[in-house]
XYZ file of C-alpha atoms in Angstrom:
676
model
C 21.402 41.472 0.284
C 22.745 44.969 -0.447
C 21.954 44.503 -4.099
C 18.431 43.360 -3.281
C 17.870 46.341 -1.015
C 19.243 48.630 -3.664
C 16.939 47.177 -6.291
C 13.957 47.397 -3.932
C 14.816 51.000 -3.161
C 14.894 51.822 -6.848
C 11.379 50.459 -7.356
C 9.881 51.495 -4.049
C 6.852 53.177 -5.591
C 5.301 50.179 -7.445
C 6.312 47.917 -4.586
C 4.643 50.182 -2.047
C 1.450 50.366 -4.119
C 1.356 46.594 -4.568
C 2.046 45.865 -0.897
C -0.579 48.362 0.205
C -3.166 46.765 -2.092
C -2.344 43.278 -0.775
C -2.545 44.496 2.825
C -5.938 46.130 2.231
C -7.357 43.003 0.568
C -5.976 40.779 3.333
C -7.459 43.055 5.974
C -10.893 42.968 4.362
C -10.758 39.173 4.103
C -9.617 38.881 7.711
C -12.614 40.920 8.856
C -14.979 38.562 7.017
C -13.538 35.422 8.647
C -15.844 33.856 11.229
C -14.802 31.618 14.116
C -15.326 27.897 13.592
C -16.159 25.553 16.471
C -15.838 21.809 16.353
C -17.050 18.773 18.256
C -15.491 15.324 18.292
C -16.577 11.809 19.207
C -15.088 8.352 18.889
C -16.782 5.131 17.811
C -15.387 1.635 18.288
C -16.119 -1.628 16.511
C -15.771 -4.418 19.117
C -14.954 -7.900 17.918
C -18.164 -10.003 17.901
C -17.304 -13.477 16.555
C -20.063 -16.069 16.480
C -19.599 -19.483 18.099
C -21.448 -21.302 15.328
C -19.209 -24.006 13.820
C -20.576 -26.612 11.441
C -18.956 -29.500 9.603
C -20.269 -29.530 6.041
C -18.658 -32.878 5.221
C -17.070 -32.904 1.788
C -17.677 -29.177 1.503
C -15.482 -28.381 4.517
C -16.201 -26.567 7.749
C -18.323 -23.469 8.237
C -16.948 -21.244 10.982
C -18.465 -18.297 12.740
C -17.647 -15.788 10.011
C -17.256 -18.060 6.969
C -19.483 -17.044 4.123
C -20.545 -13.829 5.859
C -18.075 -11.417 4.313
C -18.255 -10.271 0.716
C -14.469 -10.051 0.359
C -11.406 -10.229 2.539
C -10.407 -6.793 1.262
C -13.553 -5.160 2.666
C -12.756 -2.977 5.683
C -15.616 -2.689 8.169
C -14.383 0.751 9.209
C -14.758 2.007 5.651
C -18.269 0.564 5.494
C -19.160 2.443 8.676
C -17.568 5.639 7.334
C -19.589 5.340 4.111
C -22.826 4.900 6.061
C -22.000 7.881 8.291
C -21.433 10.181 5.312
C -24.140 8.730 3.074
C -26.627 11.141 1.574
C -29.571 9.371 3.234
C -28.034 9.840 6.688
C -26.932 13.437 6.166
C -30.275 14.489 4.683
C -32.013 13.373 7.888
C -29.370 15.127 9.998
C -29.788 18.327 7.993
C -33.545 18.282 8.546
C -32.880 18.585 12.300
C -30.092 21.160 11.936
C -30.906 24.727 13.118
C -28.756 26.120 10.286
C -30.183 23.961 7.509
C -31.152 27.052 5.466
C -27.455 27.837 4.994
C -26.767 24.601 3.151
C -28.909 24.146 0.074
C -26.837 21.317 -1.356
C -26.000 18.137 0.494
C -22.371 18.328 -0.705
C -21.917 21.627 1.118
C -23.398 20.139 4.268
C -21.248 17.000 3.964
C -18.075 19.118 3.981
C -18.804 20.003 7.639
C -18.279 16.385 8.721
C -15.091 14.383 8.850
C -14.809 10.636 9.502
C -11.297 9.319 10.138
C -10.753 5.557 10.787
C -7.694 4.690 12.850
C -5.146 2.661 10.873
C -4.004 0.519 13.818
C -7.303 -0.114 15.642
C -11.069 -0.331 15.155
C -11.655 3.213 16.421
C -13.350 5.779 14.181
C -13.041 9.484 14.992
C -15.927 11.798 14.085
C -15.614 15.559 13.912
C -18.003 18.294 12.838
C -17.755 22.050 12.405
C -20.316 24.727 13.211
C -20.632 28.426 13.908
C -21.228 27.836 17.639
C -20.120 25.076 20.034
C -23.738 24.234 20.871
C -24.664 23.635 17.230
C -21.528 21.528 16.717
C -22.412 19.343 19.714
C -26.041 18.965 18.608
C -24.982 18.226 15.031
C -22.671 15.401 16.104
C -25.218 13.844 18.485
C -27.836 13.882 15.733
C -25.423 12.246 13.297
C -24.673 9.389 15.717
C -28.375 8.818 16.429
C -29.351 8.833 12.741
C -26.393 6.560 11.980
C -27.539 3.951 14.531
C -31.044 4.010 13.069
C -29.718 3.653 9.536
C -27.405 0.810 10.596
C -30.265 -1.143 12.188
C -32.379 -0.596 9.095
C -29.628 -1.985 6.868
C -29.202 -4.984 9.171
C -32.897 -5.838 9.050
C -33.034 -5.435 5.293
C -29.969 -7.609 4.799
C -31.286 -10.317 7.139
C -34.683 -10.371 5.404
C -33.187 -10.617 1.939
C -30.778 -13.344 2.966
C -33.484 -15.355 4.744
C -35.840 -15.102 1.775
C -33.169 -16.260 -0.637
C -31.890 -19.052 1.612
C -35.396 -20.403 2.347
C -36.012 -21.066 -1.349
C -32.667 -22.773 -1.690
C -33.272 -24.732 1.509
C -36.531 -26.239 0.207
C -34.836 -27.374 -2.990
C -31.844 -28.766 -1.033
C -34.186 -30.705 1.270
C -35.986 -32.390 -1.641
C -32.647 -33.230 -3.289
C -31.387 -34.754 -0.033
C -34.537 -36.878 0.396
C -34.295 -38.228 -3.160
C -30.596 -39.065 -2.743
C -31.346 -40.823 0.552
C -34.107 -42.944 -1.010
C -31.853 -44.059 -3.852
C -29.040 -44.912 -1.436
C -31.263 -46.938 0.918
C -32.889 -48.804 -1.977
C -29.513 -49.733 -3.439
C -28.189 -50.933 -0.065
C -31.252 -53.084 0.497
C -31.004 -54.553 -2.972
C -27.349 -55.528 -2.665
C -27.353 -55.967 1.116
C -24.667 -53.308 1.487
C -24.152 -51.376 4.628
C -20.511 -50.513 4.596
C -18.796 -51.636 1.410
C -15.273 -51.434 2.765
C -15.966 -53.310 5.982
C -18.138 -55.800 4.170
C -15.375 -56.463 1.664
C -12.949 -57.022 4.481
C -15.431 -59.366 6.167
C -15.930 -61.328 2.930
C -12.220 -61.698 2.400
C -11.791 -62.746 6.032
C -14.679 -65.206 5.837
C -13.331 -66.747 2.628
C -9.917 -67.118 4.185
C -11.378 -68.696 7.331
C -13.547 -71.078 5.325
C -10.589 -72.109 3.199
C -8.619 -72.869 6.334
C -11.505 -74.880 7.800
C -12.003 -76.573 4.433
C -8.383 -77.625 4.425
C -8.610 -79.002 7.935
C -11.851 -80.899 7.198
C -10.395 -82.266 3.949
C -7.400 -83.564 5.876
C -9.677 -85.223 8.431
C -11.746 -86.676 5.581
C -8.701 -88.203 3.969
C -7.603 -89.624 7.326
C -11.026 -91.178 7.919
C -11.061 -92.501 4.374
C -7.674 -94.160 4.882
C -8.807 -95.677 8.170
C -11.950 -97.112 6.554
C -9.880 -98.519 3.688
C -7.430 -100.110 6.118
C -10.156 -101.726 8.216
C -11.967 -102.902 5.111
C -8.788 -104.580 3.889
C -8.300 -106.338 7.167
C -11.879 -107.552 7.289
C -12.125 -108.249 3.601
C -15.460 -106.607 3.661
C -16.795 -103.299 2.743
C -18.377 -101.348 5.508
C -21.856 -102.288 4.256
C -20.917 -105.950 4.109
C -19.393 -105.802 7.548
C -22.515 -104.155 8.904
C -24.738 -106.826 7.359
C -22.471 -109.550 8.664
C -22.517 -108.023 12.102
C -26.298 -107.702 11.971
C -26.507 -111.349 10.909
C -24.252 -112.479 13.714
C -26.341 -110.648 16.226
C -29.630 -112.167 14.949
C -31.072 -114.472 17.702
C -32.447 -117.043 15.259
C -29.168 -117.126 13.455
C -27.347 -117.369 16.779
C -29.665 -120.203 17.861
C -28.933 -122.015 14.593
C -25.224 -121.455 15.160
C -25.443 -122.801 18.718
C -27.528 -125.811 17.621
C -25.042 -126.499 14.830
C -22.261 -126.413 17.378
C -24.139 -128.813 19.649
C -24.981 -131.118 16.740
C -21.371 -131.123 15.770
C -20.441 -132.382 19.213
C -23.246 -134.943 19.225
C -22.294 -136.190 15.750
C -18.734 -136.643 16.842
C -19.866 -138.573 19.915
C -22.309 -140.681 17.863
C -19.715 -141.482 15.256
C -17.474 -142.538 18.014
C -20.047 -145.088 19.003
C -21.805 -145.775 15.769
C -21.218 -145.837 12.091
C -22.549 -143.230 9.684
C -25.341 -145.574 8.675
C -26.550 -145.752 12.180
C -29.972 -144.217 12.512
C -28.925 -141.954 15.374
C -26.013 -140.664 13.378
C -28.272 -140.212 10.405
C -30.748 -138.358 12.537
C -28.118 -135.989 13.807
C -26.828 -135.472 10.292
C -30.330 -134.729 9.051
C -30.788 -132.134 11.810
C -27.429 -130.620 10.942
C -28.386 -130.379 7.275
C -31.668 -128.777 8.216
C -29.901 -126.196 10.403
C -27.299 -125.568 7.737
C -30.056 -125.002 5.260
C -31.725 -122.523 7.644
C -28.375 -120.849 8.205
C -27.846 -120.464 4.464
C -31.324 -119.096 4.046
C -30.578 -116.447 6.720
C -27.311 -115.621 4.988
C -29.002 -115.407 1.625
C -31.676 -113.199 3.106
C -29.042 -110.816 4.536
C -27.161 -110.808 1.221
C -30.170 -109.631 -0.753
C -29.056 -105.914 -0.240
C -25.330 -106.444 0.210
C -23.440 -109.183 -1.565
C -20.323 -110.846 -0.245
C -21.343 -111.121 3.402
C -19.010 -113.213 5.427
C -21.146 -115.039 8.032
C -18.162 -115.593 10.224
C -17.160 -111.926 10.442
C -19.054 -111.262 13.577
C -17.136 -113.890 15.459
C -14.362 -111.888 17.244
C -14.408 -108.944 14.798
C -17.099 -106.833 16.354
C -14.647 -104.178 17.593
C -13.055 -103.811 14.186
C -16.437 -103.629 12.567
C -17.537 -100.952 15.010
C -14.377 -98.929 14.368
C -14.854 -99.266 10.633
C -18.473 -98.199 10.921
C -17.510 -95.168 13.022
C -14.719 -94.273 10.596
C -17.115 -94.637 7.679
C -19.671 -92.413 9.385
C -17.007 -89.818 10.206
C -15.743 -89.955 6.620
C -19.214 -89.374 5.240
C -19.791 -86.480 7.652
C -16.469 -84.894 6.778
C -17.200 -85.311 3.080
C -20.498 -83.504 3.473
C -18.757 -80.766 5.453
C -16.122 -80.343 2.714
C -18.838 -80.058 0.083
C -20.732 -77.536 2.190
C -17.581 -75.465 2.817
C -16.767 -75.512 -0.894
C -20.256 -74.250 -1.645
C -19.943 -71.457 0.915
C -16.530 -70.395 -0.431
C -17.901 -70.328 -3.959
C -20.858 -68.236 -2.880
C -18.607 -65.784 -1.022
C -16.280 -65.567 -4.037
C -19.203 -64.711 -6.249
C -20.268 -61.999 -3.783
C -16.707 -60.669 -3.646
C -16.465 -60.561 -7.440
C -19.708 -58.609 -7.625
C -18.593 -56.200 -4.883
C -16.502 -53.669 -7.002
C -19.330 -52.702 -9.328
C -21.676 -52.452 -6.374
C -19.117 -50.417 -4.485
C -18.724 -48.004 -7.407
C -22.447 -47.504 -7.682
C -22.689 -47.192 -3.905
C -19.881 -44.598 -3.875
C -21.691 -42.528 -6.499
C -24.925 -42.661 -4.570
C -23.127 -41.996 -1.270
C -21.283 -39.015 -2.748
C -24.499 -37.619 -4.124
C -26.090 -38.037 -0.737
C -23.114 -36.449 1.088
C -23.160 -33.416 -1.198
C -26.895 -33.008 -0.832
C -26.570 -33.362 2.938
C -23.689 -30.844 3.072
C -25.604 -28.318 1.002
C -28.646 -28.769 3.181
C -26.606 -28.439 6.386
C -24.821 -25.373 5.036
C -28.043 -23.638 4.099
C -29.543 -24.566 7.448
C -26.498 -23.083 9.153
C -26.792 -19.946 7.040
C -30.378 -19.547 8.149
C -29.299 -19.875 11.766
C -26.412 -17.449 11.262
C -28.695 -14.924 9.615
C -31.166 -15.175 12.473
C -28.642 -15.287 15.318
C -25.872 -13.014 14.040
C -27.499 -9.834 12.743
C -24.126 -8.067 12.650
C -22.450 -10.272 10.062
C -22.140 -7.520 7.447
C -22.861 -4.391 9.481
C -20.888 -4.834 12.714
C -21.840 -3.558 16.105
C -20.744 0.035 16.681
C -20.470 1.565 20.134
C -19.757 5.121 21.229
C -16.313 5.150 22.825
C -16.158 8.908 23.537
C -19.341 10.952 23.754
C -19.524 14.125 21.625
C -17.470 16.922 23.168
C -16.920 20.422 21.826
C -13.584 22.194 21.602
C -12.995 24.900 24.249
C -11.585 27.288 21.661
C -12.305 27.936 17.990
C -10.566 25.587 15.615
C -9.329 25.912 12.121
C -6.656 28.131 10.695
C -8.616 31.311 11.344
C -6.853 34.401 10.022
C -3.421 32.819 9.882
C -3.797 31.540 6.291
C -4.850 35.015 5.200
C -1.809 36.543 6.853
C 0.435 33.833 5.463
C -1.102 34.202 2.018
C -0.673 37.948 2.149
C 2.946 37.538 3.233
C 3.669 35.044 0.467
C 1.853 37.244 -2.039
C 3.955 40.215 -0.989
C 7.166 38.196 -1.170
C 6.498 36.575 -4.526
C 4.719 39.629 -5.898
C 7.581 41.948 -4.986
C 10.022 39.464 -6.437
C 8.024 39.280 -9.668
C 7.746 43.069 -9.895
C 11.451 43.511 -9.241
C 12.351 40.849 -11.792
C 10.029 42.402 -14.344
C 11.307 45.931 -13.802
C 14.894 44.741 -13.659
C 14.437 42.873 -16.925
C 13.538 46.200 -18.535
C 16.276 48.258 -16.883
C 18.576 46.096 -14.748
C 20.883 47.308 -12.040
C 24.502 47.859 -12.861
C 26.752 45.152 -11.421
C 30.461 44.868 -10.826
C 30.756 42.367 -13.664
C 29.126 44.851 -16.028
C 31.720 47.424 -15.035
C 34.587 44.994 -15.547
C 33.286 43.971 -18.980
C 33.775 47.538 -20.270
C 37.539 47.088 -20.225
C 38.074 50.615 -18.844
C 40.692 51.087 -16.118
C 39.592 51.665 -12.539
C 41.271 54.897 -11.441
C 39.496 55.237 -8.118
C 37.352 53.471 -5.539
C 35.145 55.295 -3.087
C 33.462 53.646 -0.104
C 29.719 54.344 0.242
C 29.891 58.081 -0.201
C 27.126 60.008 -1.861
C 27.890 63.417 -0.336
C 30.885 64.607 1.670
C 30.382 65.881 5.211
C 31.021 69.556 5.493
C 34.200 69.044 7.526
C 35.749 67.205 4.574
C 35.657 70.335 2.411
C 38.800 71.267 4.255
C 41.894 69.742 2.702
C 43.038 68.650 6.135
C 40.455 65.787 6.212
C 40.627 63.806 2.981
C 39.174 60.353 2.358
C 41.866 57.813 1.419
C 40.025 56.971 -1.782
C 40.233 60.578 -2.966
C 43.916 60.767 -2.053
C 44.652 57.719 -4.214
C 42.518 59.160 -7.006
C 44.366 62.478 -6.768
C 47.708 60.651 -6.946
C 46.626 58.856 -10.103
C 45.354 62.075 -11.694
C 48.498 63.989 -10.745
C 50.669 61.391 -12.437
C 48.531 61.348 -15.555
C 49.335 63.538 -18.510
C 46.160 65.519 -19.098
C 45.609 67.866 -21.998
C 45.300 71.399 -20.590
C 44.930 69.838 -17.152
C 41.157 69.876 -17.645
C 38.970 66.947 -16.590
C 35.243 66.317 -17.057
C 33.673 64.370 -14.199
C 30.294 62.874 -15.131
C 28.052 59.840 -14.633
C 25.387 57.971 -16.535
C 22.577 58.749 -14.091
C 21.983 61.139 -11.275
C 22.723 60.112 -7.732
C 25.899 58.199 -8.544
C 28.160 60.611 -6.642
C 29.823 62.592 -9.444
C 29.514 65.898 -7.590
C 30.878 64.294 -4.428
C 33.779 62.845 -6.415
C 34.433 66.279 -7.938
C 34.628 67.956 -4.521
C 36.632 65.095 -2.989
C 39.127 65.058 -5.869
C 39.463 68.856 -5.739
C 40.256 68.760 -2.017
C 42.707 65.873 -2.533
C 44.535 67.783 -5.310
C 44.495 70.880 -3.143
C 46.152 68.865 -0.370
C 48.897 67.966 -2.842
C 49.611 71.667 -3.437
C 47.742 72.156 -6.674
C 45.485 75.094 -7.502
C 42.123 73.718 -8.510
C 39.182 75.280 -10.270
C 35.859 73.525 -9.836
C 33.324 74.267 -12.570
C 29.615 73.653 -11.943
C 28.489 72.799 -15.491
C 25.220 71.129 -14.467
C 23.090 73.970 -15.713
C 19.703 72.380 -15.039
C 20.325 70.939 -11.584
C 23.229 72.687 -9.970
C 24.227 71.165 -6.619
C 27.875 72.000 -6.496
C 27.431 75.648 -5.592
C 24.953 74.721 -2.886
C 27.301 72.168 -1.402
C 30.133 74.725 -1.404
C 27.814 77.313 0.250
C 27.865 79.597 -2.748
C 24.861 81.868 -3.343
C 24.134 83.558 -6.623
C 25.188 87.145 -6.620
C 23.097 89.766 -8.324
C 25.952 91.804 -9.660
C 26.433 91.306 -13.341
C 30.178 91.589 -13.120
C 30.310 88.477 -10.912
C 28.855 86.273 -13.633
C 31.235 83.778 -15.263
C 33.895 84.779 -12.744
C 35.657 82.278 -10.415
C 34.674 82.521 -6.777
C 37.263 81.716 -4.146
C 36.119 78.930 -1.886
C 39.355 78.236 -0.152
C 42.978 79.034 -0.592
C 43.874 77.372 -3.886
C 40.267 76.276 -4.574
C 37.912 78.339 -6.713
C 34.385 77.749 -7.979
C 33.131 78.735 -11.398
C 29.405 78.740 -12.166
C 29.039 79.608 -15.863
C 25.828 81.285 -16.998
C 24.749 81.186 -20.625
C 23.280 84.732 -20.322
C 20.375 85.032 -22.736
C 21.592 82.155 -24.846
C 20.325 78.673 -24.421
C 22.525 76.029 -22.847
C 23.139 74.155 -26.076
C 23.842 77.311 -27.996
C 26.155 78.444 -25.200
C 28.088 75.197 -25.500
C 27.954 74.745 -29.267
C 29.094 78.276 -30.155
C 32.039 78.189 -27.808
C 30.662 80.396 -25.076
C 31.446 77.878 -22.404
C 34.906 77.216 -23.831
C 35.686 80.946 -23.803
C 34.582 81.315 -20.201
C 36.695 78.334 -19.271
C 39.782 79.571 -21.126
C 39.410 83.029 -19.626
C 39.258 81.631 -16.126
C 42.204 79.320 -16.784
C 44.286 82.124 -18.194
C 43.713 84.519 -15.314
C 43.644 81.975 -12.532
C 46.575 79.914 -13.645
C 45.006 76.729 -12.229
C 46.855 73.426 -12.144
C 43.661 71.434 -12.614
C 40.194 72.312 -13.820
C 37.477 69.873 -12.691
C 34.166 70.180 -14.527
C 31.017 68.732 -12.912
C 28.650 68.006 -15.825
C 25.055 66.730 -15.983
C 24.481 62.949 -16.222
C 24.858 61.760 -19.796
C 21.423 60.121 -19.749
C 19.711 63.452 -18.954
C 21.167 65.560 -21.726
C 23.823 66.114 -24.374
C 25.793 68.797 -22.522
C 28.604 66.378 -21.673
C 28.864 65.209 -25.292
C 29.158 68.801 -26.500
C 31.855 69.544 -23.927
C 33.787 66.417 -24.973
C 34.436 68.080 -28.336
C 36.927 70.486 -26.783
C 37.633 68.776 -23.453
C 38.906 65.304 -24.212
C 39.561 63.950 -20.725
C 36.522 62.376 -19.076
C 36.291 60.644 -15.728
C 33.142 58.475 -15.485
C 31.648 57.816 -12.038
C 29.653 54.595 -11.595
C 27.946 53.132 -8.557
C 27.291 49.395 -9.051
C 24.228 48.082 -7.238
C 22.791 51.631 -7.394
C 23.158 52.675 -11.025
C 21.140 51.356 -13.926
C 22.770 49.197 -16.541
C 21.045 50.681 -19.597
C 22.019 54.340 -18.973
C 25.583 53.277 -18.169
C 25.849 51.229 -21.345
C 24.224 53.970 -23.446
C 26.590 56.552 -21.988
C 29.640 54.547 -23.008
C 28.252 54.126 -26.520
C 27.593 57.870 -26.817
C 31.084 58.710 -25.594
C 32.576 56.276 -28.078
C 30.529 57.751 -30.911
C 31.786 61.238 -29.973
C 35.327 59.846 -29.761
C 35.661 61.036 -26.205
C 38.697 59.970 -24.191
C 37.346 58.182 -21.136
C 40.296 58.389 -18.791
C 38.868 55.734 -16.494
C 36.164 54.788 -14.049
C 35.663 55.874 -10.481
C 33.743 53.187 -8.624
C 31.566 54.529 -5.855
C 29.978 52.466 -3.079
C 32.753 49.902 -2.425
C 31.464 48.263 0.757
C 33.219 44.937 1.406
C 36.414 43.051 0.815
C 34.948 40.993 -2.008
C 34.097 44.060 -4.068
C 37.437 45.618 -3.232
C 39.220 42.462 -4.417
C 37.032 42.272 -7.506
C 38.160 45.707 -8.721
C 41.765 45.491 -7.527
C 43.127 43.661 -10.582
C 41.678 46.377 -12.851
C 42.978 49.282 -10.782
C 45.905 50.919 -12.632
C 47.955 54.042 -12.534
C 47.597 56.271 -15.531
C 50.768 58.177 -16.289
């Protein structure tokens, strides 16, 4: 911090000019800043789902919002924000704005509005800026009104376009559905198909049932057939023969013949018992019997015309068997017909079942075509209804949550950014100026001093000029006492020492006076020579005034007991001529010879301001260089060392002025030596 302050102090003039210019510019800008008023409102997008749900068959279900959104990534809040800040909306708002003349371009006018959707809700915050709170409030109300009008216009346009497009598609879908329905109905009528799956199941079930019935009837047929065969074997007649025989036995004429034959048989037996066969009565009875037998045979022959092998005696005691055989024969014939009929039905059903797959495939194609046509038609019909019923499918309903309200105080940064900008400009500008100036002539640092390799013979704490009470040898700074001890133990040629610095203001004159007082306190006689011919401060500090008497020139003046001051004057000669021709050396030797001083301390001009010190170093070889790190410049210090080296001057050591903290004291301690 001390270094920074020291550097800033060195360059105070350009810094002051720069800071003043920045302050003036900032002040002018601050005066031109006008107050900004704002108004805010909040809009909300309530959820408005439709209750329309439609099953589209193979195409799926159509819900309330299905098919009504362009993309799932579309955010309704962003759509609303785009409509609010659209050029069409803002142009209409600007036409009603009392300050419309101030905004020639729509982009400039758009910058007054801000639309901010909330990330976690459906709320949209609107804000607007204006020169007065009334204009801000009016501006925001106008924007909301124009926005609602624009939103309704977009809804109507969207609904009209959708309806027009869907109506054309609906007509085509209706004709496609009707054609598919006609083909399906015609195919079903042709193949008698209603439901192919259920009909197939019914056919399979019917075939199975018929086969079961067929098996049962076949078994009954075989049983009846066996019964007929058994009865026929017992009777020795076929059923037809048995029927004819039974019919013959039941014929009245035949029965009368049978009865008469029976009676004749009895009469013949009785007649033969009484008469012989030649007896006329017996012959008569025999003739009657032959006649009846002949009639009987004729009846039998007549019955046997259609069925041969009739047994005339079968009807006698066999009527029950004949009836059973006839019933069994009838049942057998009926069962046989039933078996044949069932076999025919099973065959017909099998043929239908075999033809069913191809019919089913064709029916499935036609049914699928019909289902798709019906689904498309239903979907388009639903879209028409959705378009008519739900006008907010794309542009949702927007309601005003908070009415426009102006801010009670002006908003915006106001003059704070100007002040902050000016402050930052001053900070960075001063830093840049300091860095630039320091890059040209940097400040001397402690490390620069240590790099010289010269011994540190003294350290002085922040002392540019001694207080007047310290001119007395009774009050000596500790740093000067240590410096005097080092000098007193050092072997100096002619006990003469040049005290100089690279630049002015480094404390060389103060060090000269302090060292003189410290040596005086040690009992030495000291002569202080003010050799800074151009800028003499030593005589002023020691309260010496130039005397007008000529004899006082180049003569030591007593300042204190043991302390004298010599202010050499080059007379009419120039300073350089006075030094180069030995005038100064003669004055110095004369004073040394008459004053018998233990030490002669010469305060010379800074080496960067002239060559006086270099000329003196030709005959005074002991030089004490005063440096003030963090106050002195690096370039003059470095140049001074180079000049002294070129002139082969003996730099006894460095006196470091301005030691202010323990760190600096420690930094120089390892280089502090005693010169003996």
